[in-house]
Short mmCIF file of C-alpha atoms and ligand atoms in Angstrom, two decimals:
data_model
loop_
_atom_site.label_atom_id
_atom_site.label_comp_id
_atom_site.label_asym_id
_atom_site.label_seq_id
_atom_site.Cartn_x
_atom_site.Cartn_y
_atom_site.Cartn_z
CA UNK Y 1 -36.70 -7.55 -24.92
CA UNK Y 2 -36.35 -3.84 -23.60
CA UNK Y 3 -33.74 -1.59 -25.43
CA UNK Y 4 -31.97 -1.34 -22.30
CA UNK Y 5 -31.31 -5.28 -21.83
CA UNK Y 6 -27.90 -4.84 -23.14
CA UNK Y 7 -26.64 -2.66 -20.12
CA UNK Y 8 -27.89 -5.36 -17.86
CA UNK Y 9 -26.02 -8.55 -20.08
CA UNK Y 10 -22.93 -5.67 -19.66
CA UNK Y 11 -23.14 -5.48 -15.96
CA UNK Y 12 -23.48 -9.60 -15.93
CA UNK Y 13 -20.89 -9.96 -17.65
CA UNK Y 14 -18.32 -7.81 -15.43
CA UNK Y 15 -19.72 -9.61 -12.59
CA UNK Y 16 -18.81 -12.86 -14.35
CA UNK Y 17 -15.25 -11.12 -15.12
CA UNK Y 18 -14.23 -10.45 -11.19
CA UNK Y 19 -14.24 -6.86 -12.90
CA UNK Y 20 -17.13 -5.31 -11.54
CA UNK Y 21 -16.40 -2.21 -9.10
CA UNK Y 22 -17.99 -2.35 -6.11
CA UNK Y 23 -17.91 0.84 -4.15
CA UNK Y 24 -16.93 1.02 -0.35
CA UNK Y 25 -19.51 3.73 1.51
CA UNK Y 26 -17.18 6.11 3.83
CA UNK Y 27 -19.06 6.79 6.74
CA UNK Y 28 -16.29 9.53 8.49
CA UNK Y 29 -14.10 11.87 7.36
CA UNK Y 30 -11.45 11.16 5.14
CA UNK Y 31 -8.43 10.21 6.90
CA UNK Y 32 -5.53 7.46 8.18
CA UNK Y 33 -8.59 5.58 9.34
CA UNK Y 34 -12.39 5.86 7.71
CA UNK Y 35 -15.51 4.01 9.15
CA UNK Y 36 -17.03 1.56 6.95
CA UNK Y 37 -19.65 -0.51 8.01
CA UNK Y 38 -19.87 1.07 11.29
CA UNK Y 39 -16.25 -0.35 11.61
CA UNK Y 40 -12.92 1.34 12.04
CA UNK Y 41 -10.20 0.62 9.35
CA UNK Y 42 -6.54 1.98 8.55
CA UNK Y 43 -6.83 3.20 4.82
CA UNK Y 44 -4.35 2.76 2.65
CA UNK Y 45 -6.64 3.73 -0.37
CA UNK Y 46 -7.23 7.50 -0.43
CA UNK Y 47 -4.70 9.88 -2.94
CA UNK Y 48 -5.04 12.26 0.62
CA UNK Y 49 -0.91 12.10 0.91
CA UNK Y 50 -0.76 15.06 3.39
CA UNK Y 51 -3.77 14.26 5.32
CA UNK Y 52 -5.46 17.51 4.61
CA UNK Y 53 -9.26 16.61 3.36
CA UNK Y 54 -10.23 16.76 6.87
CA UNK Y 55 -7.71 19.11 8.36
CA UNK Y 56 -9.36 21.82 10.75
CA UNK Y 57 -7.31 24.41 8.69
CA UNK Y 58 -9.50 24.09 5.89
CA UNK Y 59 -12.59 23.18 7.45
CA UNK Y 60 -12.58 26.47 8.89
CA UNK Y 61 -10.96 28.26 5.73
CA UNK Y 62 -14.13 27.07 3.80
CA UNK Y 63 -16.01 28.35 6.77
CA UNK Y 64 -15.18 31.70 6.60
CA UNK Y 65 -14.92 31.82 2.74
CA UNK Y 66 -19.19 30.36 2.91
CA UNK Y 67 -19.65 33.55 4.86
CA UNK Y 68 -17.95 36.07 2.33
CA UNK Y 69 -19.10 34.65 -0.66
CA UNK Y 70 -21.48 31.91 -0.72
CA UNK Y 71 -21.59 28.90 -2.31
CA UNK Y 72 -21.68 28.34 -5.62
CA UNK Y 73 -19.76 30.23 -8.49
CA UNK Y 74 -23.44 30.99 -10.49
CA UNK Y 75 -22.05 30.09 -13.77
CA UNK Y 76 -18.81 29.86 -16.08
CA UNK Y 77 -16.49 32.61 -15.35
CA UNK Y 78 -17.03 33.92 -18.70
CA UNK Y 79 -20.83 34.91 -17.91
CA UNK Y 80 -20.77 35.01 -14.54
CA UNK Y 81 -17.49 36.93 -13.79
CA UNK Y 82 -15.16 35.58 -11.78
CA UNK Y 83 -14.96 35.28 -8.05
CA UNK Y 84 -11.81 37.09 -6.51
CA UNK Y 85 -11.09 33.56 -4.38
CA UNK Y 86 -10.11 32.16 -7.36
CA UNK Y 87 -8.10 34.82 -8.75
CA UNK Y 88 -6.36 34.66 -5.72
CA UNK Y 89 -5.80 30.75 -5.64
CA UNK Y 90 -4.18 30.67 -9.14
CA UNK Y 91 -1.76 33.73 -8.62
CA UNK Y 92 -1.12 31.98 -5.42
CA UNK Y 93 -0.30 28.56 -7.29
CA UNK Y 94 1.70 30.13 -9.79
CA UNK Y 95 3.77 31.65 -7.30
CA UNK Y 96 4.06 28.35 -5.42
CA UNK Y 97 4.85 26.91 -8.56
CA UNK Y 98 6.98 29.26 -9.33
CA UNK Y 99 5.50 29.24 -13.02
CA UNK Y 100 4.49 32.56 -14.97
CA UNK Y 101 0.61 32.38 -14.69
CA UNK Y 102 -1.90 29.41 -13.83
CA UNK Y 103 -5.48 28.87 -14.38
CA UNK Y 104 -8.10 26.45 -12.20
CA UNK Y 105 -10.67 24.30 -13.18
CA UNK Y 106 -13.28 21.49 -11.95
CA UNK Y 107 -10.71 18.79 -11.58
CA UNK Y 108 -7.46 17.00 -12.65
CA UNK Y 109 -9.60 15.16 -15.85
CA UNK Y 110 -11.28 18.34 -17.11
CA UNK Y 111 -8.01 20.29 -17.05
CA UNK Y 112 -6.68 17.92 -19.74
CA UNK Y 113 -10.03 17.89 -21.54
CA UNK Y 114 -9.59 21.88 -21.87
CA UNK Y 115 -6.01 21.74 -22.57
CA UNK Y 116 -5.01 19.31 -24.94
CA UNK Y 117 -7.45 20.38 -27.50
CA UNK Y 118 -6.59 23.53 -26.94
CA UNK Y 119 -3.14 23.24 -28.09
CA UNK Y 120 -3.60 20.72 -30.85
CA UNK Y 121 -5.88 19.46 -33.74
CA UNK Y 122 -6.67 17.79 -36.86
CA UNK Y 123 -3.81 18.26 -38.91
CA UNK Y 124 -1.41 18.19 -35.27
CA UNK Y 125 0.22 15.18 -33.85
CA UNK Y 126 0.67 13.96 -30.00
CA UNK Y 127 3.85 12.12 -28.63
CA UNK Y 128 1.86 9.82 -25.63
CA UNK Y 129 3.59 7.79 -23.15
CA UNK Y 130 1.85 4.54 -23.47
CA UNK Y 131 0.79 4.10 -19.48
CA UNK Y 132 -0.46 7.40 -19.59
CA UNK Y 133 -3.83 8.45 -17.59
CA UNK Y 134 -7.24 7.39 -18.78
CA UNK Y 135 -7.80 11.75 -18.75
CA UNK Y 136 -4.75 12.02 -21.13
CA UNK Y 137 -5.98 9.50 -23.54
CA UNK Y 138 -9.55 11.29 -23.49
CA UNK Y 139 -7.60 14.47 -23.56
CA UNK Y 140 -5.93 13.63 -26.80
CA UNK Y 141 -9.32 11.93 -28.54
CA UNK Y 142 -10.94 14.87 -28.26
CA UNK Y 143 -8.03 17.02 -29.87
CA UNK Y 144 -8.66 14.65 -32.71
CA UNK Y 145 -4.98 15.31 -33.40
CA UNK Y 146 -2.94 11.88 -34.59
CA UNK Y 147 -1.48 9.96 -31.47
CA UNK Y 148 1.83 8.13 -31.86
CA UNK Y 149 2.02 6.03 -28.85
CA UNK Y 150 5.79 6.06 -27.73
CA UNK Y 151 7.66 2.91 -25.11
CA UNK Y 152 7.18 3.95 -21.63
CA UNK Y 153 9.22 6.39 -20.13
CA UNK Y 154 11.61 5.65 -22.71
CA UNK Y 155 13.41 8.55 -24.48
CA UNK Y 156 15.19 6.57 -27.38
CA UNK Y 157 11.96 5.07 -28.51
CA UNK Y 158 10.58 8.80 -28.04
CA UNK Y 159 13.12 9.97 -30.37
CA UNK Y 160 12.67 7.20 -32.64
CA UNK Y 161 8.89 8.16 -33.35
CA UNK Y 162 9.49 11.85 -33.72
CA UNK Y 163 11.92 10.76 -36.40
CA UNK Y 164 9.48 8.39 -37.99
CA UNK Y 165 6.37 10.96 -37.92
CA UNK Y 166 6.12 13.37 -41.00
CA UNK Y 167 3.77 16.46 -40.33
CA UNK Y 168 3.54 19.78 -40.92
CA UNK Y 169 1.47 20.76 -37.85
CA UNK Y 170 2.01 21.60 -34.45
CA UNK Y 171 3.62 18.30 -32.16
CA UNK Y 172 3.08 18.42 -28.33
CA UNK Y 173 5.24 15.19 -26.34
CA UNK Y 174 2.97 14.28 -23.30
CA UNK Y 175 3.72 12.21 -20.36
CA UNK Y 176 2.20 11.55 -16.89
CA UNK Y 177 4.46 12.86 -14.24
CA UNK Y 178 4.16 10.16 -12.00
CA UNK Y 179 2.53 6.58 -12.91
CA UNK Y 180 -0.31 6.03 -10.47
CA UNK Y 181 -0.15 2.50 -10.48
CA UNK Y 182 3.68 1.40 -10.36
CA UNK Y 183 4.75 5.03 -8.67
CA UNK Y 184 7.89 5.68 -10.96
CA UNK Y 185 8.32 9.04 -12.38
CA UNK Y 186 8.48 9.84 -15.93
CA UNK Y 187 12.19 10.91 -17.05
CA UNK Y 188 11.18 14.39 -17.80
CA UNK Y 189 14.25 16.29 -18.16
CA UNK Y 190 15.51 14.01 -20.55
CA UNK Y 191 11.89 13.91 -22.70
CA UNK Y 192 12.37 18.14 -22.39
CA UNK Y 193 15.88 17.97 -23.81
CA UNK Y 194 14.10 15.55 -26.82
CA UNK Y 195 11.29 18.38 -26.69
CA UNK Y 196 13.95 21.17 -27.14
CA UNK Y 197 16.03 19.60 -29.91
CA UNK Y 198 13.02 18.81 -32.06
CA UNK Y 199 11.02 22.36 -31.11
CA UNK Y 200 8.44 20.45 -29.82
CA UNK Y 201 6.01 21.12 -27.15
CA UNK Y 202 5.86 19.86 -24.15
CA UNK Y 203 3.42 19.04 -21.30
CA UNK Y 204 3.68 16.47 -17.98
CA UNK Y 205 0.52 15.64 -15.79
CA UNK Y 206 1.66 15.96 -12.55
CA UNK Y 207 -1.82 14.72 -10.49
CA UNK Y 208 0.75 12.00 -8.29
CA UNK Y 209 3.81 14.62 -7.87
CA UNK Y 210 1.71 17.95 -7.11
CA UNK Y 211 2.40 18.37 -3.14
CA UNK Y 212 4.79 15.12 -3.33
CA UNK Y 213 7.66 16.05 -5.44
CA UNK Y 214 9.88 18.94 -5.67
CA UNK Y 215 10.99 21.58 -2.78
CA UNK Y 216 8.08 21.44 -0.70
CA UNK Y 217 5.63 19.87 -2.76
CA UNK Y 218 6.39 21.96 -5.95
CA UNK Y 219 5.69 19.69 -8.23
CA UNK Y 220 8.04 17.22 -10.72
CA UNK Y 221 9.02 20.65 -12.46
CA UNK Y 222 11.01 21.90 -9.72
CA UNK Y 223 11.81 18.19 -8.40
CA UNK Y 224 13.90 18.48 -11.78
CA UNK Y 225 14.56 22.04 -11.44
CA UNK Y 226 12.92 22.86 -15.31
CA UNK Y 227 10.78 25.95 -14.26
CA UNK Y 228 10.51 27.52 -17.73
CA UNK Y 229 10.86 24.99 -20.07
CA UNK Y 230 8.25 22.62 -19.75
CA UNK Y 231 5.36 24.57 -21.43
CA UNK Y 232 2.31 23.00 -19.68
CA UNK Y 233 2.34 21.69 -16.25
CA UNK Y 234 -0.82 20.04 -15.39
CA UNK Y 235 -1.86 19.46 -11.72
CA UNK Y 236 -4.79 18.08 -9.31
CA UNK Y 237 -5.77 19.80 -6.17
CA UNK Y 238 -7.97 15.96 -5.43
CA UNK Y 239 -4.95 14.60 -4.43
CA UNK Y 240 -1.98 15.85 -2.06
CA UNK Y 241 -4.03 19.15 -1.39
CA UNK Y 242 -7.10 17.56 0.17
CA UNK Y 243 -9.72 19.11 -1.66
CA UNK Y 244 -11.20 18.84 -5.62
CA UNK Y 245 -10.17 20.95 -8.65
CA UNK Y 246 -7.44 21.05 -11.26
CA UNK Y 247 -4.85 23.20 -12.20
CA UNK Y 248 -2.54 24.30 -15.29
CA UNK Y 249 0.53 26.21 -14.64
CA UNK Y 250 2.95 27.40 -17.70
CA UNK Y 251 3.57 30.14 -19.78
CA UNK Y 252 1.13 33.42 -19.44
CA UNK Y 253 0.26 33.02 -23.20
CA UNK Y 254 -0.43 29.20 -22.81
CA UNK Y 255 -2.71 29.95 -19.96
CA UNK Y 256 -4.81 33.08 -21.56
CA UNK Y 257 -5.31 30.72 -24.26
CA UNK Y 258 -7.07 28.31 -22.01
CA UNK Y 259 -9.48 31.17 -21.01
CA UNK Y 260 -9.76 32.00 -24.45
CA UNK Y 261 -10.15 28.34 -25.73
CA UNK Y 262 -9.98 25.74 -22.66
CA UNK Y 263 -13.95 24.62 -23.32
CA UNK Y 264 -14.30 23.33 -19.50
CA UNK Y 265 -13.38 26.65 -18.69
CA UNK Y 266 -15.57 28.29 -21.32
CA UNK Y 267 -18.74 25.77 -21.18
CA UNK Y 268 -18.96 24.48 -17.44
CA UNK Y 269 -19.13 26.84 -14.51
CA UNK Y 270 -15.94 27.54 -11.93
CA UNK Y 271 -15.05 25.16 -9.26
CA UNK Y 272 -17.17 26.02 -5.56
CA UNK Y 273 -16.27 28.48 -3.19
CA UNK Y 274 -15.34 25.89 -0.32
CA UNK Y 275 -13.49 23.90 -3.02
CA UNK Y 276 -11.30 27.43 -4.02
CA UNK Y 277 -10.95 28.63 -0.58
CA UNK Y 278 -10.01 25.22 0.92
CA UNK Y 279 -7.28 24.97 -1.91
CA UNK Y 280 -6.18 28.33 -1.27
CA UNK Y 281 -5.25 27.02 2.63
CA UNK Y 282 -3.36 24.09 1.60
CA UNK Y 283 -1.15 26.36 -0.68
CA UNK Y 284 -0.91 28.28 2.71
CA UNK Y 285 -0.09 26.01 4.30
CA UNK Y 286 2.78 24.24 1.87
CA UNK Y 287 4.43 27.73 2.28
CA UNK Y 288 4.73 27.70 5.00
CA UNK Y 289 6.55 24.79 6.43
CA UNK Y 290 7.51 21.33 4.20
CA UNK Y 291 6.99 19.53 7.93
CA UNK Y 292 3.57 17.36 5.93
CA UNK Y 293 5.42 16.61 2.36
CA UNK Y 294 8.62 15.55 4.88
CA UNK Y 295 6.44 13.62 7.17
CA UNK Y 296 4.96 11.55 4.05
CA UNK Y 297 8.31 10.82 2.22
CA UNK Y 298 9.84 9.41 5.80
CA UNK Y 299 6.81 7.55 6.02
CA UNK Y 300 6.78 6.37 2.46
CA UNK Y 301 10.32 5.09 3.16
CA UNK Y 302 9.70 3.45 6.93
CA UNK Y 303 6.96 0.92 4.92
CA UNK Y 304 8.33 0.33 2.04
CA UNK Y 305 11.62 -0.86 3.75
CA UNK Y 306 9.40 -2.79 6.18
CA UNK Y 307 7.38 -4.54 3.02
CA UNK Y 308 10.89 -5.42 1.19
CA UNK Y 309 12.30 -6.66 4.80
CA UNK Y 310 9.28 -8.85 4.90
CA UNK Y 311 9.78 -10.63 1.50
CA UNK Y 312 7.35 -8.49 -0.54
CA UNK Y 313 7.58 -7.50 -4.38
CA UNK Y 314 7.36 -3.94 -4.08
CA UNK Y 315 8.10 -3.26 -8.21
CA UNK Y 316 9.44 0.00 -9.35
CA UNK Y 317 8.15 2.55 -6.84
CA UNK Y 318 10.04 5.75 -5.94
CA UNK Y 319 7.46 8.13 -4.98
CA UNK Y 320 5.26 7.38 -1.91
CA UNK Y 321 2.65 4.99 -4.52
CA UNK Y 322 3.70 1.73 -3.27
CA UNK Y 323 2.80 -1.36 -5.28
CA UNK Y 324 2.49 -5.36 -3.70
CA UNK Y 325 2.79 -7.26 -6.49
CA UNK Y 326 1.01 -10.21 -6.26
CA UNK Y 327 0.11 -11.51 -10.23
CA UNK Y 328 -3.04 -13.33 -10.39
CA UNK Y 329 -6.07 -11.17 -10.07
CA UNK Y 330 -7.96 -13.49 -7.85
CA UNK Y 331 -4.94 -13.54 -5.42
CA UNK Y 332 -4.94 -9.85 -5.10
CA UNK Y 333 -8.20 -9.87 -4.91
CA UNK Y 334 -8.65 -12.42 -1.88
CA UNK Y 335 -5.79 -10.40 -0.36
CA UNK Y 336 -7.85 -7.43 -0.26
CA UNK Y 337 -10.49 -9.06 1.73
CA UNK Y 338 -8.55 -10.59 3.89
CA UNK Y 339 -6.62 -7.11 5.02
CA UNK Y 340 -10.19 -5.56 5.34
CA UNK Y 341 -11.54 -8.56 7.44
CA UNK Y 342 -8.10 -7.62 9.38
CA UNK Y 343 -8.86 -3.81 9.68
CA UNK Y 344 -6.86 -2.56 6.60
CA UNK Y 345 -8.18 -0.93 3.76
CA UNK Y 346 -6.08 -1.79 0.80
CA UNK Y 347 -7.54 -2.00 -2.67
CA UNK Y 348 -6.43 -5.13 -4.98
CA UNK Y 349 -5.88 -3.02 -8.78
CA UNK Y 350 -6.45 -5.94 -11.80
CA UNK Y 351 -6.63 -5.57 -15.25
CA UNK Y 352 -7.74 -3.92 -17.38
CA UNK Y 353 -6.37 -0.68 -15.03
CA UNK Y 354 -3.07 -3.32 -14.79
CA UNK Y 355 -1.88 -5.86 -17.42
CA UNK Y 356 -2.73 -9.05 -16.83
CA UNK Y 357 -0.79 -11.27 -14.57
CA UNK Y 358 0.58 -7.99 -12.68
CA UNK Y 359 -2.45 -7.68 -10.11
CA UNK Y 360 -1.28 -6.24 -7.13
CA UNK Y 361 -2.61 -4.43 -3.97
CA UNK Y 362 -1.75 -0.70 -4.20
CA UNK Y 363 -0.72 0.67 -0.71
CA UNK Y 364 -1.32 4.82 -0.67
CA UNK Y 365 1.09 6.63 1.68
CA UNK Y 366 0.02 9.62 3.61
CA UNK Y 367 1.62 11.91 6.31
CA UNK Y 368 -1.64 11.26 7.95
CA UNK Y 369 -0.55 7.82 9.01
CA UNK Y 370 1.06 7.51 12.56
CA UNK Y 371 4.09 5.50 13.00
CA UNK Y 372 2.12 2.92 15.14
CA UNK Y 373 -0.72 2.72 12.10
CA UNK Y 374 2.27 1.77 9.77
CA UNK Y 375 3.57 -0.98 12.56
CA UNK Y 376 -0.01 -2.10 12.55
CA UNK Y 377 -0.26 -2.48 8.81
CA UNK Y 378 3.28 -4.48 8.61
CA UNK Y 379 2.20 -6.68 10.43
CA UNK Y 380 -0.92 -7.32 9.03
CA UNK Y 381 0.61 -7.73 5.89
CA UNK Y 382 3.01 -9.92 7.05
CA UNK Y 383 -0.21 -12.25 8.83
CA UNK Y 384 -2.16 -12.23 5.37
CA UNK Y 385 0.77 -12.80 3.15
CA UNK Y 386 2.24 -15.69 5.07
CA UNK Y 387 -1.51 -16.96 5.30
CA UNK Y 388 -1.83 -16.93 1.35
CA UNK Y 389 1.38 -18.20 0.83
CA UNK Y 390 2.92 -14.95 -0.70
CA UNK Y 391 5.78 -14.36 1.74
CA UNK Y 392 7.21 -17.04 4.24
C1 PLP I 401 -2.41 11.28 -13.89
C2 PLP I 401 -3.78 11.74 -13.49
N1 PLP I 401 -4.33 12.77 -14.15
C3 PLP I 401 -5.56 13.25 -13.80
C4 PLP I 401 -6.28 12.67 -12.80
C5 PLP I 401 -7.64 13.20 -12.48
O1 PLP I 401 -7.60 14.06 -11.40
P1 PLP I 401 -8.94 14.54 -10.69
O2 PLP I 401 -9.32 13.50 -9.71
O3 PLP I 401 -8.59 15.85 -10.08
O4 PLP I 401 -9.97 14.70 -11.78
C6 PLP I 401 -5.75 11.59 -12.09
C7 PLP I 401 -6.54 10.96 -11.01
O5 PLP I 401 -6.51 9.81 -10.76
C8 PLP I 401 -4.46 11.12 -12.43
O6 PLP I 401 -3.91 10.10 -11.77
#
């Protein structure tokens, strides 16, 4: 017996399960098609909505900003000082945001690690939509504050457990902005107006809507028009903007106590150069002209319309996240494969990131696709679904 048997009974035991991840090697750039396997595939996988991880915008904006500065940020901002690339990125953001101040960090997850705890504790209690992200829920555990799970996106049942919870300390309502697997988006102006009559704070992770929703890729903030009264806006630059880093936009006093307080910030050094630099194009580049965020939406609509035409389940979607709903896991799972075997790279999602008995493939949209890749992958689906018996 070694101490470490356990881990390997674990690992059997997702094998057994049909739950083990196994992990595709990209052998390109990230884009509408990726090699893998020394073969050519249309992916449908990557969060890259606007087709800018490999754009030669910010290949060469990360060029130049190597040359200027280097690398690496040489430790947290707080020891190291801060480099004036990301100054410039979050008074960028927060103008493109059109929020009072921002502040950056290492990624989507670590901004609600710094956040969350920042703004509440022990004796403080959290209002959590009950799909929320797996970063929210570690988010919150760390706060140690008490978390009163509320009925997704559903306002009433919001209001009922504010009314239920006695407490004397500070409440913060959170809520993804939009729901990566099912692609609906949370009903935040009427959770702010529950905020606003109760005094409570309020804060929406926007990782799926940053660069999707809103004027231009604002965000769900401005795709509601609330600028101002949501007090935390959190963000991803992994996604829509091509790149790696997170991002928390709100009020200035909100966001000097994250650089007083946020302990990613304090404890874990600053994002890279390229990463800041390459960021700082896509905002550029957003401002510029909406032509990308247009481009995805149009693109979004073309195959869901397609997938509906062709008999598909497409659930609840109304963002550019566009779930085939397909039930068993083993079904989604063999209709994975099958796609792949037909040159389309389309993961199958099973529980326990879905319930059970809702697997489904999730299809990512990006402006990156052409309209012949999106003909291509119709009728692939169509092939593979009337193969497995899903559509007729
Ligand atoms: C809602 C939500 N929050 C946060 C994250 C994490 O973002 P990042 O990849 O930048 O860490 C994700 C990524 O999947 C997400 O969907």
């Amino acid at each position: 017996m070694s101490k470490l048997d356990w881990i390997n009974d674990e690992l059997d035991g997702l094998r057994e399960a049909g739950l083990f991840n196994e992990i595709r090697t990209i052998e390109s750039p990230m884009g509408a098609w990726v090699t893998i396997d020394g073969r050519s595939v249309l992916n449908f996988c990557a969060n890259n909505y606007l087709g800018l991880a490999n754009h030669p915008r910010l290949r060469q904006a990360t060029k130049e900003a190597i040359d200027t500065y280097g690398v690496g940020p040489g430790a947290v901002r707080t020891i190291a000082g801060t480099m004036a690339v990301h100054i410039e990125l979050e008074e960028r953001l927060a103008a493109f945001k059109k929020a009072e101040a921002c502040i950056t960090f290492q990624s989507g997850f670590t901004a609600n690690l710094a956040v969350i705890p920042a703004l509440v504790g022990k004796q403080d209690v959290i209002f959590s939509d009950e799909l929320n992200h797996a970063s929210i829920i570690d988010g919150c555990r760390l706060s140690r504050a008490k978390v009163v799970r509320y009925a997704h996106s559903n306002v009433d049942d919001l209001r009922r457990v504010i009314g239920e919870t006695e407490t004397n300390g500070r409440r913060l309502i959170i809520t993804d902005g939009v729901f990566s697997m099912d692609g609906d988006i949370a009903p935040l102006d009427k959770l702010c107006e529950a905020a606003e009559e109760h005094d409570i704070m309020i804060m929406v992770d926007d990782a799926h809507g940053e660069g999707v929703l809103g004027d231009g890729g604002r965000g769900i903030v401005d795709h509601f028009k609330l600028h101002g009264r949501i007090d935390v806006e959190v963000g991803t630059l992994s996604k829509a903007f091509g790149v790696m880093g997170g991002l928390v936009a709100g009020k200035r006093e909100i966001i000097e106590w994250l650089r007083q307080r946020g302990r990613p910030f304090l404890f874990s050094s600053a994002a890279t150069v390229p990463d800041a630099a390459a960021c700082l194009e896509s905002v550029n580049m957003l401002e510029e002209s909406t032509e990308l965020v247009d481009k995805l939406w149009s693109n979004s609509a073309f195959f869901k319309k397609g997938m509906q035409a062709l008999g598909f389940d497409t659930g609840e979607t109304t963002t550019p996240i566009l779930p085939v709903m397909l039930g068993e896991a083993s079904l989604a799972q063999k209709f994975s494969r099958r796609l792949f075997e037909e040159g389309v790279f389309a993961m199958s999602i099973k529980f326990p990131t879905v319930p059970r008995g809702k697997a489904r493939i999730r299809v990512m949209n990006s402006a990156a696709h052409s309209q012949s890749d999106l003909e291509m992958a119709l009728d692939t689906f169509a092939r593979v679904g009337r193969e497995l018996g899903v559509i007729n």
